[in-house]
Coordinates of C-alpha atoms in Angstrom, one line a residue:
M11 CA -33.2 122.7 175.6
L12 CA -37.0 121.9 175.3
F13 CA -39.6 121.2 178.0
S14 CA -43.3 121.8 178.6
D15 CA -45.2 123.4 181.3
T16 CA -46.8 120.0 182.2
A17 CA -43.2 118.7 182.9
V18 CA -42.6 121.6 185.2
L19 CA -45.9 121.1 187.1
D20 CA -45.2 117.3 187.3
L21 CA -42.0 118.1 189.3
V22 CA -43.8 120.7 191.4
N23 CA -46.5 118.2 192.3
A24 CA -43.8 115.6 193.1
C25 CA -42.2 118.0 195.6
N26 CA -45.5 119.1 197.0
E27 CA -46.5 115.5 197.7
D28 CA -43.5 114.6 199.6
L29 CA -42.0 117.3 201.9
R30 CA -38.7 115.2 202.2
L31 CA -37.8 116.0 198.6
G32 CA -35.0 118.5 198.3
A33 CA -35.1 118.0 194.3
A34 CA -36.7 116.3 191.7
C35 CA -35.6 115.7 188.0
G36 CA -37.3 114.5 185.0
R37 CA -36.6 112.2 181.9
T38 CA -34.2 113.8 179.6
Y39 CA -33.8 112.9 176.0
P40 CA -30.5 113.9 174.3
M41 CA -30.5 115.3 170.9
G42 CA -27.7 116.5 168.6
K43 CA -27.4 119.0 165.9
K44 CA -26.1 116.3 163.8
I45 CA -27.3 112.8 163.6
N46 CA -24.4 110.3 164.0
P47 CA -23.4 107.2 165.9
I48 CA -22.2 109.2 169.0
V49 CA -25.6 110.7 169.3
W50 CA -27.2 107.3 169.0
Y51 CA -24.9 106.0 171.8
Q52 CA -26.0 108.8 174.1
I53 CA -29.7 108.2 173.4
F54 CA -29.3 104.6 174.5
E55 CA -27.1 105.3 177.4
Y56 CA -29.5 108.0 178.8
A57 CA -32.5 105.7 178.3
K58 CA -30.6 102.8 180.0
D59 CA -29.7 105.0 183.0
F60 CA -33.1 106.5 183.4
W61 CA -34.9 103.2 182.9
M62 CA -32.9 101.1 185.4
I63 CA -30.7 103.1 187.6
K64 CA -32.9 106.1 188.5
S65 CA -36.2 104.3 188.6
A66 CA -34.5 101.7 191.0
Q67 CA -32.9 104.4 193.2
N68 CA -36.3 106.0 193.6
V69 CA -37.6 102.8 195.4
I70 CA -34.6 101.6 197.3
G71 CA -33.2 104.9 198.3
S72 CA -32.6 108.3 196.8
V73 CA -31.6 109.4 193.3
M74 CA -27.9 110.2 193.5
C75 CA -28.0 113.2 191.0
C76 CA -30.7 115.6 189.7
P77 CA -29.0 116.8 186.5
G78 CA -28.7 120.6 186.0
C79 CA -30.3 120.4 182.5
F80 CA -33.9 119.9 184.0
S81 CA -34.4 119.6 187.8
L82 CA -36.4 121.4 190.4
Y83 CA -34.7 122.3 193.7
R84 CA -36.5 123.2 196.9
A85 CA -35.4 126.6 198.2
S86 CA -35.2 125.4 201.8
A87 CA -33.0 122.6 200.8
I88 CA -30.7 124.9 198.8
N89 CA -30.6 127.2 201.9
D90 CA -29.3 124.2 203.9
V91 CA -26.3 123.6 201.7
V92 CA -25.5 126.9 200.1
G93 CA -23.0 127.7 202.8
K94 CA -20.9 124.5 202.1
Y95 CA -21.6 124.7 198.5
S96 CA -20.1 128.2 198.1
E97 CA -16.9 127.5 200.0
P98 CA -13.7 128.0 198.2
T99 CA -11.5 125.4 196.8
T100 CA -8.8 124.7 199.4
R101 CA -7.5 121.3 198.2
A102 CA -6.8 120.1 194.6
G103 CA -9.2 117.3 194.8
D104 CA -12.1 119.7 195.6
V105 CA -12.3 120.9 192.0
F106 CA -13.9 117.6 190.9
T107 CA -16.7 118.0 193.3
K108 CA -17.2 121.7 193.4
D109 CA -16.3 122.9 190.0
T110 CA -16.5 120.1 187.4
G111 CA -19.8 118.7 188.5
E112 CA -21.8 121.3 190.4
D113 CA -25.1 119.6 190.1
R114 CA -23.9 116.3 191.5
W115 CA -22.0 118.2 194.4
M116 CA -25.2 120.0 195.4
C117 CA -27.2 116.8 195.4
T118 CA -24.5 115.0 197.6
L119 CA -24.7 117.9 200.1
M120 CA -28.5 117.7 200.2
M121 CA -28.4 113.9 200.9
M122 CA -25.9 114.7 203.7
K123 CA -28.5 117.0 205.1
G124 CA -31.3 114.4 205.1
W125 CA -33.0 115.4 201.9
K126 CA -34.3 112.7 199.4
L127 CA -34.0 113.2 195.6
R128 CA -36.6 111.9 193.2
Y129 CA -37.0 111.0 189.5
S130 CA -40.1 111.4 187.6
T131 CA -40.5 109.6 184.2
Y132 CA -43.2 111.9 183.1
A133 CA -41.3 115.2 183.3
V134 CA -40.1 114.9 179.8
N135 CA -37.5 117.2 178.4
S136 CA -34.6 117.2 176.0
T137 CA -31.3 118.8 175.8
Y138 CA -28.4 119.0 173.3
C139 CA -25.6 116.6 173.7
P140 CA -22.1 116.4 172.0
D141 CA -22.3 115.4 168.4
S142 CA -18.7 115.0 167.7
I143 CA -16.1 112.5 169.2
S144 CA -13.8 115.3 170.3
E145 CA -16.5 117.2 172.1
F146 CA -17.8 114.0 173.6
I147 CA -14.3 113.0 174.9
K148 CA -13.9 116.3 176.6
Q149 CA -17.4 116.2 178.2
R150 CA -16.9 112.8 179.6
R151 CA -13.5 113.7 181.0
R152 CA -15.4 116.2 183.2
W153 CA -18.3 113.9 184.0
I154 CA -16.1 110.9 184.8
L155 CA -13.9 112.9 187.3
S156 CA -16.9 114.4 188.9
D157 CA -18.5 110.9 189.2
F158 CA -15.4 109.5 190.7
A159 CA -15.0 112.3 193.2
N160 CA -18.6 112.3 194.4
S161 CA -18.9 108.6 194.5
F162 CA -15.8 108.4 196.7
L163 CA -17.3 111.2 198.8
V164 CA -20.6 109.2 199.3
F165 CA -18.6 106.0 199.9
R166 CA -16.5 107.7 202.6
N167 CA -19.6 109.2 204.3
L168 CA -21.9 106.2 204.2
P169 CA -22.0 105.8 208.0
R170 CA -23.0 109.5 208.3
L171 CA -25.6 109.2 205.5
M172 CA -27.2 106.1 207.1
R173 CA -27.5 108.0 210.4
S174 CA -28.8 111.3 209.0
N175 CA -30.9 110.2 205.9
G176 CA -33.7 107.7 206.3
C177 CA -33.4 106.9 202.5
F178 CA -30.0 105.1 203.0
S179 CA -30.8 101.7 204.2
F180 CA -28.3 98.8 204.6
M181 CA -29.3 97.4 201.2
Y182 CA -29.0 100.8 199.5
A183 CA -25.6 101.3 201.0
L184 CA -24.5 97.8 199.8
Y185 CA -25.9 98.6 196.4
L186 CA -23.8 101.9 196.3
V187 CA -20.7 100.1 197.5
Q188 CA -21.0 97.5 194.7
L189 CA -21.5 100.1 192.0
F190 CA -18.4 102.0 193.4
I191 CA -16.3 98.8 193.1
I192 CA -17.7 98.1 189.6
V193 CA -16.6 101.6 188.5
I194 CA -13.2 101.2 190.0
F195 CA -12.5 97.9 188.3
S196 CA -14.3 98.5 185.1
P197 CA -11.1 98.8 183.0
G198 CA -9.6 95.6 184.1
T199 CA -13.0 93.8 183.7
T200 CA -13.2 95.1 180.3
V201 CA -9.7 93.8 179.4
V202 CA -10.6 90.3 180.5
M203 CA -13.9 90.3 178.8
L204 CA -12.3 91.2 175.5
T205 CA -9.6 88.7 175.7
V206 CA -12.0 85.9 176.7
G207 CA -14.1 86.8 173.7
V208 CA -11.1 86.9 171.4
E209 CA -10.2 83.4 172.7
L210 CA -13.8 82.0 172.0
L211 CA -13.9 83.7 168.6
T212 CA -10.4 83.1 167.2
G213 CA -8.8 80.5 169.4
A214 CA -6.0 82.8 170.5
P215 CA -4.5 81.7 173.8
Y216 CA -5.8 83.7 176.8
H217 CA -2.5 83.8 178.5
V218 CA -1.0 85.6 175.4
T219 CA -3.8 88.0 174.5
T220 CA -4.3 89.2 178.1
P221 CA -0.8 90.5 178.7
V222 CA -0.9 92.2 175.3
M223 CA -4.1 94.0 176.1
A224 CA -3.0 94.9 179.5
M225 CA 0.2 96.3 178.0
I226 CA -1.9 98.4 175.5
F227 CA -3.8 99.7 178.6
V228 CA -0.6 100.9 180.3
L229 CA 0.9 102.4 177.1
Y230 CA -2.4 104.3 176.5
G231 CA -2.1 105.7 180.0
L232 CA 1.5 106.8 179.5
T233 CA 0.4 108.5 176.2
C234 CA -2.3 110.4 178.0
C235 CA 0.1 111.6 180.7
L236 CA 3.0 112.6 178.4
L237 CA 1.7 113.8 175.0
S238 CA -0.2 116.9 174.2
P239 CA -4.0 117.1 174.3
E240 CA -4.5 117.1 170.5
V241 CA -2.4 113.9 170.2
Q242 CA -4.3 112.3 173.0
V243 CA -7.6 113.0 171.3
R244 CA -6.3 111.5 168.0
V245 CA -4.9 108.4 169.7
T246 CA -8.2 107.9 171.7
K247 CA -10.3 108.2 168.4
F248 CA -8.1 105.5 166.8
S249 CA -8.4 103.3 169.9
I250 CA -12.1 103.7 170.0
I251 CA -12.4 102.5 166.4
V252 CA -10.0 99.6 167.0
L253 CA -11.6 98.4 170.2
G254 CA -15.1 99.1 168.8
I255 CA -14.5 96.7 165.9
S256 CA -13.0 94.1 168.3
M257 CA -16.0 94.4 170.5
A258 CA -18.5 94.0 167.6
A259 CA -16.6 90.9 166.5
V260 CA -16.5 89.5 170.0
V261 CA -20.3 90.1 170.7
I262 CA -21.2 88.3 167.4
G263 CA -18.8 85.3 168.1
A264 CA -20.0 85.2 171.8
G265 CA -23.6 85.2 170.6
A266 CA -23.0 82.4 168.2
Y267 CA -21.1 80.4 170.8
V268 CA -23.9 80.7 173.4
L269 CA -26.6 79.8 170.9
I270 CA -24.6 76.7 169.8
D271 CA -23.9 75.7 173.4
M272 CA -27.7 76.1 174.3
I273 CA -28.6 73.9 171.3
K274 CA -26.2 71.2 172.4
S275 CA -27.3 71.4 176.0
I276 CA -31.0 70.9 175.0
Q277 CA -30.1 68.0 172.8
L278 CA -28.2 66.4 175.7
G279 CA -31.2 66.6 178.0
G280 CA -31.4 70.2 179.4
L281 CA -29.7 73.4 180.1
S282 CA -27.0 73.5 182.6
L283 CA -25.7 76.6 184.4
M284 CA -22.8 78.2 182.7
E285 CA -21.2 81.6 183.3
H286 CA -21.7 82.7 179.7
Y287 CA -25.4 82.7 180.2
L288 CA -24.9 86.0 182.1
L289 CA -24.8 87.6 178.8
L290 CA -28.3 86.4 178.1
A291 CA -29.4 87.7 181.5
L292 CA -28.0 91.1 180.8
T293 CA -29.4 91.3 177.4
G294 CA -32.8 90.1 178.7
S295 CA -32.8 92.7 181.4
L296 CA -32.4 95.6 178.8
I297 CA -35.2 94.1 176.8
Y298 CA -37.4 93.8 179.8
A299 CA -36.6 97.4 180.8
A300 CA -37.7 98.6 177.3
L301 CA -40.9 96.6 177.6
M302 CA -41.6 98.5 180.8
H303 CA -41.4 101.7 178.8
P304 CA -43.3 100.7 175.7
K305 CA -43.2 104.1 174.0
E306 CA -39.3 103.9 174.1
C307 CA -38.8 100.4 172.8
Y308 CA -37.4 101.7 169.6
I309 CA -34.3 103.0 171.5
L310 CA -33.2 99.3 171.7
V311 CA -31.9 99.7 168.1
Y312 CA -29.4 102.1 169.3
G313 CA -27.9 99.4 171.6
I314 CA -25.8 98.2 168.7
V315 CA -24.0 101.4 168.7
Y316 CA -23.7 101.2 172.5
L317 CA -21.8 97.9 172.2
F318 CA -19.4 99.5 169.9
Y319 CA -18.4 102.2 172.2
F320 CA -18.5 99.9 175.3
P321 CA -14.6 99.3 175.6
A322 CA -14.1 103.1 175.2
M323 CA -16.5 104.1 177.9
Y324 CA -15.3 101.5 180.5
M325 CA -11.6 101.1 179.7
L326 CA -10.2 104.1 177.7
L327 CA -12.2 107.2 178.9
P328 CA -11.8 106.5 182.6
L329 CA -8.2 106.4 182.2
Y330 CA -8.1 109.4 179.8
A331 CA -10.1 111.4 182.4
L332 CA -7.7 110.5 185.3
C333 CA -4.6 111.3 183.1
N334 CA -6.1 114.7 182.4
I335 CA -7.2 115.9 185.8
V336 CA -4.8 118.8 185.2
D337 CA -7.1 120.1 182.6
Q338 CA -9.7 122.4 184.0
S339 CA -11.3 123.5 180.9
W340 CA -15.1 122.8 180.7
G341 CA -14.9 120.9 177.5
T342 CA -18.2 121.7 175.8
R343 CA -18.5 125.5 176.3
D344 CA -14.9 126.8 175.8
N345 CA -15.5 128.2 172.3
Q346 CA -18.6 130.2 173.2
K347 CA -18.2 133.9 173.5
P348 CA -20.2 135.9 176.0
K349 CA -22.6 138.5 174.7
V350 CA -23.4 141.8 176.3
P351 CA -27.1 141.7 177.1
K352 CA -29.3 144.6 176.1
L353 CA -31.3 146.4 178.6
I354 CA -34.8 145.3 179.3
C355 CA -37.4 147.4 177.7
F356 CA -41.0 147.0 178.2
P357 CA -43.4 147.1 175.2
R358 CA -45.0 150.3 174.7
I359 CA -48.6 150.6 173.8
R360 CA -49.2 152.5 170.5
R361 CA -52.3 153.3 168.6
K362 CA -53.1 151.3 165.5
K363 CA -52.9 154.3 163.1
Q364 CA -49.7 155.6 164.5
K365 CA -46.6 155.0 162.3
K366 CA -43.9 152.9 163.7
A367 CA -41.1 155.3 164.6
K368 CA -37.8 154.4 166.1
D369 CA -37.5 155.6 169.7
P370 CA -34.0 156.7 170.7
G371 CA -34.6 155.0 174.0
S372 CA -35.9 151.7 172.6
C373 CA -33.9 148.3 172.7
E374 CA -33.4 148.4 169.0
N375 CA -31.0 151.3 169.2
L376 CA -28.9 150.1 172.2
S377 CA -25.4 149.2 171.3
E378 CA -23.9 145.9 172.4
D379 CA -20.7 147.8 173.3
P380 CA -20.4 147.6 177.2
A381 CA -19.3 151.3 177.4
A382 CA -22.4 152.3 175.4
V383 CA -24.7 150.2 177.4
S384 CA -23.3 151.6 180.8
Q385 CA -24.2 155.1 179.6
E386 CA -27.9 154.0 179.3
I387 CA -28.0 152.7 182.9
K388 CA -29.4 155.1 185.3
S389 CA -28.1 155.8 188.8
L390 CA -28.6 153.0 191.3
S391 CA -30.9 153.4 194.3
P392 CA -29.2 153.5 197.8
E393 CA -30.4 149.9 198.5
E394 CA -29.1 148.5 195.1
E395 CA -25.9 150.4 195.6
S396 CA -25.4 148.9 199.2
F397 CA -26.2 145.3 197.8
W398 CA -23.6 145.5 195.1
T399 CA -21.1 147.0 197.4
R400 CA -21.5 144.0 199.8
L401 CA -21.4 141.6 196.9
V402 CA -18.0 142.9 195.8
V403 CA -16.5 143.1 199.3
Q404 CA -17.8 139.7 200.5
L405 CA -17.8 137.5 197.4
I406 CA -16.1 138.8 194.3
G407 CA -13.8 141.5 195.3
K408 CA -10.0 141.2 194.9
N409 CA -9.6 140.6 198.7
V410 CA -12.1 137.7 198.8
N411 CA -10.7 134.3 199.4
L412 CA -11.3 132.4 196.2
G413 CA -9.2 129.3 197.3
L414 CA -6.1 128.0 195.8
S415 CA -4.2 130.1 193.4
M416 CA -3.7 128.8 189.9
E417 CA 0.0 127.9 190.5
D418 CA -0.9 125.9 193.8
L419 CA -3.8 124.3 192.1
A420 CA -1.8 123.1 189.1
K421 CA 1.0 121.7 191.3
G422 CA -1.5 120.0 193.5
L423 CA -3.4 118.5 190.4
R424 CA -0.1 117.2 189.1
N425 CA 0.8 115.4 192.4
L426 CA -2.8 114.0 192.6
R427 CA -2.7 112.7 189.0
F428 CA 0.5 110.8 189.8
R429 CA -1.0 109.0 192.8
V430 CA -4.5 108.3 191.3
V431 CA -3.2 107.0 187.9
V432 CA -0.7 104.7 189.5
A433 CA -3.3 103.5 192.1
V434 CA -6.0 102.7 189.5
M435 CA -3.4 101.0 187.1
V436 CA -2.1 98.9 189.9
L437 CA -5.5 98.0 191.3
N438 CA -6.9 97.0 187.7
L439 CA -3.7 95.0 186.9
L440 CA -4.0 93.1 190.0
W441 CA -7.8 92.6 189.2
V442 CA -6.8 91.3 185.8
I443 CA -4.4 88.8 187.4
G444 CA -7.1 87.6 189.8
L445 CA -9.8 87.1 187.1
S446 CA -7.1 85.4 184.8
F447 CA -6.3 83.0 187.6
F448 CA -9.9 82.1 188.3
Y449 CA -10.6 81.7 184.6
L450 CA -7.6 79.5 183.7
W451 CA -8.1 77.5 186.9
S452 CA -11.8 76.9 186.0
F453 CA -10.9 76.2 182.5
K454 CA -8.4 73.5 183.4
S455 CA -10.7 72.0 186.0
G456 CA -13.4 71.5 183.4
S457 CA -16.3 72.3 185.9
Q458 CA -19.5 73.5 184.5
I459 CA -19.9 76.3 187.3
S460 CA -16.6 78.0 187.4
A461 CA -15.2 80.2 190.1
Y462 CA -14.8 82.9 187.3
G463 CA -18.5 82.8 186.6
I464 CA -19.3 82.8 190.2
L465 CA -17.1 85.9 190.7
N466 CA -18.8 87.7 187.9
G467 CA -22.1 86.7 189.1
V468 CA -21.5 88.1 192.5
L469 CA -20.0 91.3 191.2
Y470 CA -22.8 92.2 188.7
A471 CA -25.9 90.0 189.5
F472 CA -26.8 91.9 192.8
S473 CA -26.8 95.4 191.3
F474 CA -28.7 94.2 188.2
F475 CA -31.3 92.3 190.4
I476 CA -31.8 95.4 192.4
Q477 CA -32.2 97.6 189.4
I478 CA -34.8 95.2 187.8
V479 CA -36.8 94.8 190.9
G480 CA -36.7 98.5 191.7
M481 CA -37.6 99.5 188.2
T482 CA -40.5 97.2 188.2
V483 CA -41.8 98.4 191.6
Y484 CA -41.4 102.1 190.6
R485 CA -43.3 101.5 187.2
V486 CA -46.1 99.7 188.9
Q487 CA -46.3 102.0 191.9
D488 CA -46.2 105.1 189.9
G489 CA -48.8 103.9 187.3
V490 CA -51.2 102.9 190.1
H491 CA -50.7 106.3 191.7
R492 CA -51.4 108.2 188.6
L493 CA -54.4 106.0 187.6
G494 CA -55.9 106.7 191.1
K495 CA -55.4 110.4 190.6
K496 CA -57.1 110.2 187.2
I497 CA -60.0 108.3 188.4
Y498 CA -60.7 110.0 191.8
G499 CA -59.3 113.4 191.0
T500 CA -56.8 115.3 193.2
E501 CA -57.0 118.8 194.8
K502 CA -54.3 120.8 193.0
P503 CA -52.1 123.1 195.1
Y504 CA -53.3 126.7 195.3
Y505 CA -50.3 128.0 193.4
V506 CA -51.0 126.1 190.3
R507 CA -54.7 126.9 190.1
S508 CA -55.9 129.3 187.5
A509 CA -57.9 132.5 188.4
D510 CA -61.2 131.0 187.5
E511 CA -60.7 128.0 189.9
R512 CA -60.1 130.0 192.9

C-alpha cells in the first residue's frame, strides 16, 4: 500500500472542517503484482465507483463505506460504536456484517449513531488487488456477502437512520432503496439483457434463449451448492469466459444496431425515443464522469475489459457468494504465515572511528523463535501485568463468550444458505418472467415507447441521474472550495503546524 503525507493531511483537514464527520476516505488506485485483464477490470471498477457513487453520496447524503485500506476514523466516533462493534456473533447471519466486512460494519454503526462519512478525491493512495481469477473470486465472495448483509441492515433501519442522522434525506433513502433493489435483481436483469442482445445479434427467438439461460443460471447454483470448492472455481472460470465472449458479441451487435437505427431515424426526419438508447445514455454518463476527472480519462480504455466481466459480476459471482456462505475463509490472506516480530531496539550512537561490533543484545542477534524471544522480554511492570490480566479475563480468555461455536455456526449457515439461495433464485426467476412479459408484449404491440423500456428506465435512470448530478455538484463545489483556500489562504490547524510556524 502506498500513500503520501499530503493524502493523510487532506483527510485530517476534511475531518477538522466538519465536526459531524466520523470518518473520511480517499481515492484508492488498485495495482497488481502482475498486469493482466482482471487487474484492468478492477482499475476501471474502482474508478467508476469513486467517480460516480462516492462523489454523489458526498452531496446527497453520506458515503456508505470508508474502506479499511485508507481511511481516517475519528476517535470519538469509534468510541460511540466500539461496544456494539465488539459484540460476539450470536446469529449465523452476523458473520457477514461483523466478520467478513469489518470496515463496512463499522461505518454502518457510525451512521446509525448520527455520524457522517465523507470521500476526498485528493487523498490519493494505492493498494494491491487480486491478480488471479481464483483469488479474485474468493475476495468477491466475501465482499458480496458483506455488501448484501450491510445493505439489508441499512434498508431495514432506514426509518431510524432518517430520524437520527441528518444526512439521510427522503431522496437519499429512495436512492438507497433503488440500489438495493437493483442489487437483488441483478442476476435476472443480466439474463434478460444477454438474451435480448442475442436475439438482436443472431435472430434467435427470445422465448427460446431466455429459458435456456435461466436453466443455466439454476444449474450453476446447484453446482456451487453440491460440488467441492475447487470444482466450483473451475466451473466459474469457464462460465466467465463463455459469458464474457457472449457479452462482447452482444455489445458489438447492439452497438451496430443502435447506430443503424439512429441513422434510419435521422433519415426519416428525426430521432424517436427508443429503449435501446438507454445504452447510449449509460455510455455517455461514463464518458462524462471521466471528463470530470481529466487526469484519469485513460481509465476508460479498461472499460472494454469491464464489459467482458460484466455477466460474471452481476450474474455468476452473486450466486457463487450466496451458495458459499458456509465458507468462512478470508480468501486473500489464507496462505500468509505469521512471523514472530523482533523486539524493538533503539539505535545506539557510536563514534565514527569505533568499529562495528555485534552487540549480543541488539536486534540482529534476536531469534525469531517464540521461546527465544520470550527469554529476552524483561519482567512486566505491575500496571502492564494488570492490563494483560484484565485483557485475558474479559476479552480473550477461555471463559469469554466469543459467540456461536463452530458447530452451531456451521449448522446455522447451512440453514441460512438454503433459505437465501432459494429466495434469490425464485425472486430472479419471477423477475425474468416479468421482464419477458413486458418485452414480448411491447414487441408484439409495435409501439416505439415500450413498457419494457419504461420499466428499465424507471429502475436505472433515477440512480444514474442522482449519481451524475451529485458527481457534478461535488466536483464543482470541491474545486471552488480548494481554489478559494489557495487564493485566500487558510489557517492550518495547530497540530499540523511545524515548529517554525508556531
